[in-house]
CSV table of C-alpha atoms in Angstrom, one decimal:
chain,number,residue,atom,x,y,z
A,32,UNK,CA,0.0,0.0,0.0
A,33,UNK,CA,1.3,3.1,-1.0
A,34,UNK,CA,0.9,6.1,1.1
A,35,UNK,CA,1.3,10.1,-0.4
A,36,UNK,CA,2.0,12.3,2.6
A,37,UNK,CA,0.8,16.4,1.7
A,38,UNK,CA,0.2,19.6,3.2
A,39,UNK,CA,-3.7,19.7,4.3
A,40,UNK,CA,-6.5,20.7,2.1
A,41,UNK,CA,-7.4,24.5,1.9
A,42,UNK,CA,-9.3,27.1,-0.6
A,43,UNK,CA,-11.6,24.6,-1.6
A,44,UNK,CA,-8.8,22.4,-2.8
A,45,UNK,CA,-7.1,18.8,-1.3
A,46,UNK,CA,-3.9,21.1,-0.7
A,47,UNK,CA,-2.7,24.2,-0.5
A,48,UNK,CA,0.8,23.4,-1.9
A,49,UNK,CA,1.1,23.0,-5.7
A,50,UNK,CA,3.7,20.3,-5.6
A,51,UNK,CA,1.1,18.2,-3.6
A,52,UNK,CA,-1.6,19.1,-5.6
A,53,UNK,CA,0.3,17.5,-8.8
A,54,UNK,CA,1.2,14.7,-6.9
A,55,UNK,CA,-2.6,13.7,-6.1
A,56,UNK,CA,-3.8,14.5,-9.5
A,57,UNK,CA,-1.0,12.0,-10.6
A,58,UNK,CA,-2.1,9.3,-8.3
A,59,UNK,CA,-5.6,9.6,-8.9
A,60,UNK,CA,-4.4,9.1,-13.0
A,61,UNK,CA,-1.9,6.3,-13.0
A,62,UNK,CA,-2.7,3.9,-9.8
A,63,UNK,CA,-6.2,2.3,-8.8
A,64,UNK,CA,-7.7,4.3,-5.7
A,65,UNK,CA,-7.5,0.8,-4.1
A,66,UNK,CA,-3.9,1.0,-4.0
A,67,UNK,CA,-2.7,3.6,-2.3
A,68,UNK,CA,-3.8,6.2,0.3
A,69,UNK,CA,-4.0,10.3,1.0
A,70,UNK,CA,-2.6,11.8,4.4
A,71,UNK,CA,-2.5,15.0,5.2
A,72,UNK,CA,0.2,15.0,7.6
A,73,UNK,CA,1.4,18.7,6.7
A,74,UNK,CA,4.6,17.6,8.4
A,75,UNK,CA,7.7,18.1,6.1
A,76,UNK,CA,10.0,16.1,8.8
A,77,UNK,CA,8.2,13.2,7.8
A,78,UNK,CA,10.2,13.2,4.3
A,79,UNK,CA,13.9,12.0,3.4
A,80,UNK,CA,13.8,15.9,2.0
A,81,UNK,CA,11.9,17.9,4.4
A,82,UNK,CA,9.6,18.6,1.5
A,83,UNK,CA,6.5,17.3,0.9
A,84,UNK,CA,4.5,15.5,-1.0
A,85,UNK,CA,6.7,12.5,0.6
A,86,UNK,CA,5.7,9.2,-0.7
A,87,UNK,CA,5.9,6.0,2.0
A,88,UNK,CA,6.1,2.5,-0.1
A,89,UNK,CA,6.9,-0.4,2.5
A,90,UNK,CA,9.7,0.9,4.6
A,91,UNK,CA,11.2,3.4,2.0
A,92,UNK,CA,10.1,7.2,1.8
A,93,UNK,CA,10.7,9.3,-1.1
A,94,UNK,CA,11.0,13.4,-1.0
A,95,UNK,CA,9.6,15.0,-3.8
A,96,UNK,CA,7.4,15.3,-6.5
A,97,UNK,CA,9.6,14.7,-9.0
A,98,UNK,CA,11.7,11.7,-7.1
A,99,UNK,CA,8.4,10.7,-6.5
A,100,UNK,CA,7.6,10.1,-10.6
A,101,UNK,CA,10.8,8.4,-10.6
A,102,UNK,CA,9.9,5.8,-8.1
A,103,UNK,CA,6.8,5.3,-9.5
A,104,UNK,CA,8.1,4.7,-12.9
A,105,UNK,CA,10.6,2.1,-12.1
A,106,UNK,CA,8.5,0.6,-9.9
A,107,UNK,CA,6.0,-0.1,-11.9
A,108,UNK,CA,7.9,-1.1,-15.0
A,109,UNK,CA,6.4,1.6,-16.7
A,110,UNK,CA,3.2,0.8,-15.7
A,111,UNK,CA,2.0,4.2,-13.7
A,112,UNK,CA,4.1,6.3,-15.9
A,113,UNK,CA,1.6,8.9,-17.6
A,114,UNK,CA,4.7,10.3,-19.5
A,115,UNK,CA,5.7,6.8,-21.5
A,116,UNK,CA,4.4,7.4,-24.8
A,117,UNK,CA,5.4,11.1,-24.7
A,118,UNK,CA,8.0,13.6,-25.8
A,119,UNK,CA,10.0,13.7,-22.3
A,120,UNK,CA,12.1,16.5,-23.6
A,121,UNK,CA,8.9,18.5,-24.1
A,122,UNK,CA,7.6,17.5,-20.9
A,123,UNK,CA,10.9,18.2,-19.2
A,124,UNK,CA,10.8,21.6,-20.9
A,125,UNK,CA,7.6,22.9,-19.9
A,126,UNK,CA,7.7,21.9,-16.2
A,127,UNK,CA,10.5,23.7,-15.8
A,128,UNK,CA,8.6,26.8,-17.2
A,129,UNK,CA,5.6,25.7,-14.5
A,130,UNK,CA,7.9,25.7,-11.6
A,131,UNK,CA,10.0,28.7,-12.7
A,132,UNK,CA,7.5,31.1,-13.2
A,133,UNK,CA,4.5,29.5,-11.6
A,134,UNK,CA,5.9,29.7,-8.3
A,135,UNK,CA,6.6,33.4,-7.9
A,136,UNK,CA,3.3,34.2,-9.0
A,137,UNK,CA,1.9,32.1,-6.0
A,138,UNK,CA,4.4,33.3,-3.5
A,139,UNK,CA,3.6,36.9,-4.0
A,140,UNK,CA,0.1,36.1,-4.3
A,141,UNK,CA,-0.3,34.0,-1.4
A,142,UNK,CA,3.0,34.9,0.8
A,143,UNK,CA,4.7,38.2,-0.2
A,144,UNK,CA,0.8,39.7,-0.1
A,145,UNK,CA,0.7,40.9,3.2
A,146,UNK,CA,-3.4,40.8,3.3
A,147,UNK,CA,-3.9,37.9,1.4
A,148,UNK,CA,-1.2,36.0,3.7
A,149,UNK,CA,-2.9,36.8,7.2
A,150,UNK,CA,-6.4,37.2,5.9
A,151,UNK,CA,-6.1,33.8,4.1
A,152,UNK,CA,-3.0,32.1,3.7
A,153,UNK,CA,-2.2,31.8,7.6
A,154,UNK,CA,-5.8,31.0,8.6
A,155,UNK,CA,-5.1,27.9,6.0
A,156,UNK,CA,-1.7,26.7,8.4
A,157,UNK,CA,-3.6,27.4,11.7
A,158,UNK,CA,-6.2,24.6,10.5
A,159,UNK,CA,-4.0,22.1,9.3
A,160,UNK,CA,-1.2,22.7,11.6
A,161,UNK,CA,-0.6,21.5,15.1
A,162,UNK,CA,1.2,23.3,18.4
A,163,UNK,CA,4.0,24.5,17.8
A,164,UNK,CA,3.8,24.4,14.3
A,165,UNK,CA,1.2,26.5,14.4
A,166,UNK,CA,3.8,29.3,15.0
A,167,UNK,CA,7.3,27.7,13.6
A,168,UNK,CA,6.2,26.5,10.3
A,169,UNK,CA,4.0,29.5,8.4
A,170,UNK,CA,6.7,31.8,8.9
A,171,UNK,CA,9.1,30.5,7.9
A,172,UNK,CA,8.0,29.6,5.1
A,173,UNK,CA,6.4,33.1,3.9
A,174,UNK,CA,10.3,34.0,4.6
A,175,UNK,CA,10.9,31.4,2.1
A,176,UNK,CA,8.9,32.6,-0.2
A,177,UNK,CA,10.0,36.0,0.4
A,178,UNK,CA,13.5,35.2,-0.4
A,179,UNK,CA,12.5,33.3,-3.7
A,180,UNK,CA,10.8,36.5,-4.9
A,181,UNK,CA,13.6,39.2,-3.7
A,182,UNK,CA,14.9,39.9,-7.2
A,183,UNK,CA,11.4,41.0,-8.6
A,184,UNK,CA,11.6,43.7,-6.5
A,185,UNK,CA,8.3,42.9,-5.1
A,186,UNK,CA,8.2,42.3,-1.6
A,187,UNK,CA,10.5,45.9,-0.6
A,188,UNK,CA,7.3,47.7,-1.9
A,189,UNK,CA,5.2,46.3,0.5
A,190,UNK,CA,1.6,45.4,-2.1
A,191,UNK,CA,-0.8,45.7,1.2
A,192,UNK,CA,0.8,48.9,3.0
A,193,UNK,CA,1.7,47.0,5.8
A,194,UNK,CA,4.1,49.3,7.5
A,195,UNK,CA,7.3,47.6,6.5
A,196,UNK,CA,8.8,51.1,5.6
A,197,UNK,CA,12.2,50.2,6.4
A,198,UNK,CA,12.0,47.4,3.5
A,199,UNK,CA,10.7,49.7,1.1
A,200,UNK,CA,13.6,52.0,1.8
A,201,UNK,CA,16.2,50.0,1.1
A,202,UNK,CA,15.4,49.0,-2.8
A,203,UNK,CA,16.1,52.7,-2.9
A,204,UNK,CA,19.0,53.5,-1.6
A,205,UNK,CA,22.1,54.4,-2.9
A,206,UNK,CA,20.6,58.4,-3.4
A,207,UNK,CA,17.9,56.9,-5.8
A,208,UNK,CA,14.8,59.3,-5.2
A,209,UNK,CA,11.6,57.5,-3.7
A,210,UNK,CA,8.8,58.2,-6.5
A,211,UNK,CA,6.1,60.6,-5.2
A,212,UNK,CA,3.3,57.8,-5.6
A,213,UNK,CA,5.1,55.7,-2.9
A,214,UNK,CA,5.4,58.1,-0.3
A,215,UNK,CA,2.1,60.4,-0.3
A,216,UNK,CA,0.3,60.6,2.8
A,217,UNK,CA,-2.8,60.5,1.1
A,218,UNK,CA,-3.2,57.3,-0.2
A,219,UNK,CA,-1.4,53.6,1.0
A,220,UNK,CA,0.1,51.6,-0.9
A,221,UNK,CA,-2.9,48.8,-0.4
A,222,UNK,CA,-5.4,51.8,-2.0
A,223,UNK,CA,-3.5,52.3,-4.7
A,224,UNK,CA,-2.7,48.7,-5.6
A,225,UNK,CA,-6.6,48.2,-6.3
A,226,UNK,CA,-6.1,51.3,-9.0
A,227,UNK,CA,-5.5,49.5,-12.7
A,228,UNK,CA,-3.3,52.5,-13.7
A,229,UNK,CA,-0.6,52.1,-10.9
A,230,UNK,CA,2.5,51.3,-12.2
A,231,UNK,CA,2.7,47.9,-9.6
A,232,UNK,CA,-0.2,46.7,-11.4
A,233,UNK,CA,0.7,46.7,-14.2
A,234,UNK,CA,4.2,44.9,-13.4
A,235,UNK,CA,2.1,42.2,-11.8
A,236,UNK,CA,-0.3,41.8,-14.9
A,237,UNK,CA,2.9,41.6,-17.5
A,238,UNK,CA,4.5,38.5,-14.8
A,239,UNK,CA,1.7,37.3,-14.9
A,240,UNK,CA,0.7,37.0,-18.6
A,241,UNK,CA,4.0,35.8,-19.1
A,242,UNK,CA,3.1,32.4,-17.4
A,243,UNK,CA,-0.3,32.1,-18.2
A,244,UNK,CA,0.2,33.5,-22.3
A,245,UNK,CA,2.7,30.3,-22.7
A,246,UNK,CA,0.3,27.7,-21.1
A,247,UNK,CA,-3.1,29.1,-23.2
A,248,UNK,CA,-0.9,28.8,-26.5
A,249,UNK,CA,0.3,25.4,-25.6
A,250,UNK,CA,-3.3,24.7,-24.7
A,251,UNK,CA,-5.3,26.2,-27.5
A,252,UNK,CA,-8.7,24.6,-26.5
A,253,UNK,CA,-7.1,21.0,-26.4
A,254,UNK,CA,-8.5,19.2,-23.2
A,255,UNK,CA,-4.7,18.5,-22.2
A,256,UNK,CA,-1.8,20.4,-22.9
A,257,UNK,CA,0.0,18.2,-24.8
A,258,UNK,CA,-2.4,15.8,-26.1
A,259,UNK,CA,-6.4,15.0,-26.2
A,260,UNK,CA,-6.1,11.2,-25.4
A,261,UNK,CA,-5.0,11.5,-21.9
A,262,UNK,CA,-3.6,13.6,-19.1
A,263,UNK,CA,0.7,13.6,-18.3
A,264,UNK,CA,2.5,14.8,-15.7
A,265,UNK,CA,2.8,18.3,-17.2
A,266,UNK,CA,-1.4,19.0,-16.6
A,267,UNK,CA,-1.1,17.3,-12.9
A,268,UNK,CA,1.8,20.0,-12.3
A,269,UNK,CA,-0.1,22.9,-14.2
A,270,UNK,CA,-3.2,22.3,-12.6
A,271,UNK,CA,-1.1,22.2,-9.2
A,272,UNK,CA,0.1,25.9,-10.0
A,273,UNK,CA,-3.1,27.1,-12.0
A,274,UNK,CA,-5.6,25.9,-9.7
A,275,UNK,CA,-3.8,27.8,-6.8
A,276,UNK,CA,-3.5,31.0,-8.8
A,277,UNK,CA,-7.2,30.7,-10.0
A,278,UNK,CA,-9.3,29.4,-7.0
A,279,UNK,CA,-8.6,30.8,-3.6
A,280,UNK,CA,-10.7,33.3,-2.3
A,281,UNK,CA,-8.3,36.2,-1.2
A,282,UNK,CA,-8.8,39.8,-0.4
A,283,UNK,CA,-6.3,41.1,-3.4
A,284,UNK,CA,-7.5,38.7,-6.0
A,285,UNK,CA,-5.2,40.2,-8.7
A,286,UNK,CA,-3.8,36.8,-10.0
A,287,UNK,CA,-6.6,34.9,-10.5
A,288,UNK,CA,-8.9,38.8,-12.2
A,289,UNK,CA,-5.5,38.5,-14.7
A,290,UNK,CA,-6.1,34.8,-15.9
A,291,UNK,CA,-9.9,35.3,-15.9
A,292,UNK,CA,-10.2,38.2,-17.7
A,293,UNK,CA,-8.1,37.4,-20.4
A,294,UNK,CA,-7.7,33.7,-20.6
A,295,UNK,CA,-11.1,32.3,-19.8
A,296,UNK,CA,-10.3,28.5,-22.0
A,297,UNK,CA,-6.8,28.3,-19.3
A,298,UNK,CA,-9.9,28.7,-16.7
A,299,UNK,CA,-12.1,26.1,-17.9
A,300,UNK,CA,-9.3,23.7,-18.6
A,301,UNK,CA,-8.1,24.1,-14.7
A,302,UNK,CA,-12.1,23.7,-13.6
A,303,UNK,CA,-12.4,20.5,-15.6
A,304,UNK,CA,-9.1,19.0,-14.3
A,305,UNK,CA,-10.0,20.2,-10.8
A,306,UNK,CA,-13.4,18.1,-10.7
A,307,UNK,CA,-11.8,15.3,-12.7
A,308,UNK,CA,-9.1,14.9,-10.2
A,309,UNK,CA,-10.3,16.4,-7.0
A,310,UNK,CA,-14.1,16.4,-7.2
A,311,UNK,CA,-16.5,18.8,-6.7
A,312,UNK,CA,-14.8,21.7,-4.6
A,313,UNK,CA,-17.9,21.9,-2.1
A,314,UNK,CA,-17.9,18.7,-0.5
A,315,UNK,CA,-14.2,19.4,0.5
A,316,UNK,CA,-14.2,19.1,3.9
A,317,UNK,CA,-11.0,19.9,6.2
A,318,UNK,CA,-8.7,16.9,6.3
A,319,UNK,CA,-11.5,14.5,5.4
A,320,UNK,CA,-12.2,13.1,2.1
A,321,UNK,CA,-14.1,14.3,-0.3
A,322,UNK,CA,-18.3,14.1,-0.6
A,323,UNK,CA,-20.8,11.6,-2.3
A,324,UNK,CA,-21.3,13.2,-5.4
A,325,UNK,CA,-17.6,14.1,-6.3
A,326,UNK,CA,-15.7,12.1,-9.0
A,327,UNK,CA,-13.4,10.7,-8.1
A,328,UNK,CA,-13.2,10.0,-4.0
A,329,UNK,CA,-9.6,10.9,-2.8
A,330,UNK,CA,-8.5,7.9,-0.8
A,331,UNK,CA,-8.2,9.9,2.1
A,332,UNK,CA,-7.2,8.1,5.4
A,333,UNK,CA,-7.5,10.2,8.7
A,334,UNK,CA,-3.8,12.2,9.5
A,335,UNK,CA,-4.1,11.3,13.3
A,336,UNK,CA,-4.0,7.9,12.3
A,337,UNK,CA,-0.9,8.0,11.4
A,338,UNK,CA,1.0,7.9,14.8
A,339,UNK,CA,4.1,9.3,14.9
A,340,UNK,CA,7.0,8.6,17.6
A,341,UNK,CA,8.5,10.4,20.1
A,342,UNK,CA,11.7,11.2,18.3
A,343,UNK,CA,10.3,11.9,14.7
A,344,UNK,CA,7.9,14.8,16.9
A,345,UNK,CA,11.2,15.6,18.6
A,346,UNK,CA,12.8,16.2,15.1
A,347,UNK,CA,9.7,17.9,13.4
A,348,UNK,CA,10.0,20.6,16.4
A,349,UNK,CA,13.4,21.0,16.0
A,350,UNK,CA,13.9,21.6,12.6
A,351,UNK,CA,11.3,24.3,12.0
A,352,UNK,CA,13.5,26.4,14.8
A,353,UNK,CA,15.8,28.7,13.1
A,354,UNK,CA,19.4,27.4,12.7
A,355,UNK,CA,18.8,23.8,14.4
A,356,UNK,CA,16.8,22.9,10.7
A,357,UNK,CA,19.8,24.3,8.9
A,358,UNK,CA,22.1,21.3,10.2
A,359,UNK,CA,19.9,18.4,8.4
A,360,UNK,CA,20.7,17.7,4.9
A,361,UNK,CA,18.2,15.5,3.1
A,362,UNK,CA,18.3,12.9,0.8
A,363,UNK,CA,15.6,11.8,-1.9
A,364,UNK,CA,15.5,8.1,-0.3
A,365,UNK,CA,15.1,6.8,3.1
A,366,UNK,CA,14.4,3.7,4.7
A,367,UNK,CA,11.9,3.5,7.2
A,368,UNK,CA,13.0,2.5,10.9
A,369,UNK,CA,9.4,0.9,11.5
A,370,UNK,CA,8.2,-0.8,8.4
A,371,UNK,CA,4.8,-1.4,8.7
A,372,UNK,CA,1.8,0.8,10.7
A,373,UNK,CA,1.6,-2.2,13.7
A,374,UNK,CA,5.2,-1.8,14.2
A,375,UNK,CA,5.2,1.9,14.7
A,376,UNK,CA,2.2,2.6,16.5
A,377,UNK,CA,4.0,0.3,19.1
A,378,UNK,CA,6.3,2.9,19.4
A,379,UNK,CA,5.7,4.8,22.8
A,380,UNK,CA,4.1,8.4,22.2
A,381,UNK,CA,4.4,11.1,23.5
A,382,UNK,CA,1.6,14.2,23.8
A,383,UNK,CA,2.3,16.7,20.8
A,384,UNK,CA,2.4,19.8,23.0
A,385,UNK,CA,4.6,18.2,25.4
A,386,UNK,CA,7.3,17.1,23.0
A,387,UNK,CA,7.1,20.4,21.2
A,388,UNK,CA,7.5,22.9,24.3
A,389,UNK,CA,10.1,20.6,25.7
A,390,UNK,CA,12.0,20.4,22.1
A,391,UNK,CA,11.5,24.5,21.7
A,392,UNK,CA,13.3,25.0,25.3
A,393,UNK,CA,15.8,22.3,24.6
A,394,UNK,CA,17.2,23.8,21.5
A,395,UNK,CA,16.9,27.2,22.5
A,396,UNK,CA,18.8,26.7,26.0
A,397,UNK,CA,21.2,24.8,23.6
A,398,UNK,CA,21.8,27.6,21.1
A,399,UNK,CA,22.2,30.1,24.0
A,400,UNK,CA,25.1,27.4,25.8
A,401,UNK,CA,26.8,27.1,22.2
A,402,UNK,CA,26.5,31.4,20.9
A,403,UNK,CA,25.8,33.1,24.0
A,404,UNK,CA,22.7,34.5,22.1
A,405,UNK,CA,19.1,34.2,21.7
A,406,UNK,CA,17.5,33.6,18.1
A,407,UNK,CA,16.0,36.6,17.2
A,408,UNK,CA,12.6,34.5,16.2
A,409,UNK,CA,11.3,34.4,19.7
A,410,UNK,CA,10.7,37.7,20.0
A,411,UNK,CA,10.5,39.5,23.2
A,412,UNK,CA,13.0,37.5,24.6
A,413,UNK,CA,16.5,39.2,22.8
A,414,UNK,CA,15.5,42.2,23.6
A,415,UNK,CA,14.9,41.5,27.6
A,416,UNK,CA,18.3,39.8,27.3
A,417,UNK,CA,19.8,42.8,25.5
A,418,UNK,CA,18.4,44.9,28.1
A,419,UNK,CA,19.7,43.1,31.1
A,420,UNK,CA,23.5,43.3,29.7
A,421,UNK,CA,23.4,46.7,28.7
A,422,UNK,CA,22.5,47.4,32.5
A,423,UNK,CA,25.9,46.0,33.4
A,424,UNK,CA,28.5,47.5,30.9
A,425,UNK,CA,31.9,48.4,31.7
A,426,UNK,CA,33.8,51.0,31.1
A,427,UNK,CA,36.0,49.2,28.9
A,428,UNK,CA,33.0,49.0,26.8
A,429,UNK,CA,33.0,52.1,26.0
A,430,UNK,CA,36.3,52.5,24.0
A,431,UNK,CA,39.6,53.8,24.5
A,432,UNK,CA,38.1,57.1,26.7
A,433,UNK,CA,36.5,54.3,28.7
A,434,UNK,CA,39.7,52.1,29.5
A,435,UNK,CA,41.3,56.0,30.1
A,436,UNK,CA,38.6,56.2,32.9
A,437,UNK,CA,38.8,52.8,33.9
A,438,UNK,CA,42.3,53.4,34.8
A,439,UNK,CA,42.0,56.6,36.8
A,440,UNK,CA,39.3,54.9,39.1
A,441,UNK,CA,41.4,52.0,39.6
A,442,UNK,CA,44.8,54.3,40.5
A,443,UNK,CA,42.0,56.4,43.2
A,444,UNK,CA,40.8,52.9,44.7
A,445,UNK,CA,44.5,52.0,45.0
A,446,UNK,CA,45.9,54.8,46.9
């Protein structure tokens, strides 16, 4: 039995990451629902990459989407390959387009987007998530995402006017004048964002027609991108990105107004691989499968069936701290240390919130022993810290008129 490990369903869909959402759509293609099951662990540690989708066959995981196709291919002999009668160069070609340009769309859309993030891209985590990843894992990975879109220049300009001033600044410095329309008091940056005619908008229409122009040409009313016989691996990963950009309900809805008004047949062709894959979007229900009438019914099996042992909790706390997850390096392959479901859930387990708070102090008692600092990600805390030692500075501290001092008060206690 095969077993595809995502992120959790949100905005109507079975995930709310586009690698997962490809991954399904694959499955539900190539192998019999009987075969192989959904969970929606939403817990990257779980993977030999720290990535999901992570598929589990028999004691081995695989990271990845696209290790994930591998396996599958050899495997099966072939056998739940979409892609075997093909042009694999084409293929190969075009998903790296999709991932290459599909991907900052979504992470300014869904991340950079300081509104659409906390009005609808958070809420998503906080349901799907538990303590303490509930506070370790979302940001983290809107930083992610943030760093993946730095050289569009996009996330210095702050789309929603959230107050990140200090940001905007700094794409222009180096005496470059701050234009007008930035810095009036009169309207924010969120107002004018909404206005078709500011010069942001139109920057994110032209990125964004230059993913969806490709697609709707390769497309051209076919009911697959490369082919009307049957679907590939290129239309699960489009529909991943496409169905992301189109569907979620978000307070600055600029992606999905760009595809719809001017690429309507891209629109239907992500509807009709939605319900062909997914089902109908309103019997999606949080972490469960899907509803009566959808075609087809994800093979959903219940995430907190899956029990997990104390030290793979341990490690899921401790790599979404900042610099402890820095010292993993993943691989595409792992074997399992509990091969079947009996054998682990005779592991002893432990409470989630337990584990987590006593991982959190652990490493961050740890980090202090090793660096003599405190992450900056907790907060309140460096700043009590840096409080407390600037109340006890020497004069040394103070450079060479301090040591000069220093040395007078020592020669006066002397005599």
């Amino acid at each position: 039995m095969l077993q595809l490990h995502v992120w959790g369903p949100a905005f109507g869909l079975p995930s709310l990451d586009p690698q997962c959402l490809a991954a399904i759509a694959y499955l539900t293609q190539a192998i019999p629902h009987a075969e192989w099951e959904l969970i929606a662990s939403s817990n990257p540690a779980l993977s030999p990459t720290r990535e999901l989708p992570a598929l589990r066959h028999g004691s081995m995981w695989i990271g990845g989407l696209q290790n994930i196709l591998h396996h599958l291919h050899h495997t099966s002999g072939g056998q739940w390959d979409l892609d075997r009668d093909c042009h694999r160069a084409d293929i190969a070609a075009y998903t790296s387009f999709l991932q290459s340009n599909g991907q900052p769309l979504l992470d300014l859309s869904l991340y950079v987007s300081s509104e659409n993030y906390h009005a609808s891209t958070r809420p998503a985590y906080s349901h799907i998530l538990q303590w303490p990843d509930t506070w370790l894992l979302p940001p983290k990975r809107r930083a992610a995402a943030k760093a993946r879109t730095a050289y569009l220049n996009f996330s210095a300009l702050d789309l929603d006017g959230s107050g990140e001033h200090d940001t905007m600044k700094s794409q222009f410095a180096a005496g470059t004048e701050i234009p007008r329309i930035i810095t009036s008091t009169q309207q924010s940056v969120s107002s004018l964002l909404k206005l078709p005619q500011h010069a942001t908008r139109f920057r994110l229409d032209t990125l964004a027609e230059s993913f969806f122009g490709p697609l709707s040409q390769l497309q051209q009313g076919k009911k697959y991108l490369t082919s009307e016989g049957r679907m590939t691996s290129l239309d699960c990963l489009a529909l991943g990105y496409l169905s992301l950009a189109l569907l979620p309900e978000v307070p600055q809805p600029w992606l999905s107004q760009s595809m719809k008004s001017r690429y309507p047949s891209l629109c239907h062709y992500v509807e009709d691989l939605a319900e062909k894959c997914f089902g109908s979007r309103r019997s999606q229900k949080a972490g469960r499968g899907l509803g009566e009438n959808s075609i087809p019914r994800l093979p959903w099996r219940d995430s907190s069936a899956e029990t997990m042992s104390m030290m793979i909790r341990i490690r899921s706390s401790l790599e979404s701290l900042p610099y402890v997850g820095a010292l993993y390096q993943p691989t595409p392959i792992q074997e399992s240390t509990a091969k079947t479901h009996e054998e682990l859930s005779r592991v002893p387990v432990v409470p989630t919130a337990f584990v987590g708070f006593a991982a959190s102090v652990t490493a961050l008692v740890s980090f202090y022993l090793f660096t003599g600092e405190i992450p900056s990600a907790f907060g309140v805390l460096p700043w009590l810290f840096n409080t407390h030692r600037r109340s006890h500075r020497l004069l040394s501290d103070m450079g060479d008129a301090g040591v000069m001092l220093g040395a007078v008060n020592f020669r006066r206690s002397s005599s």
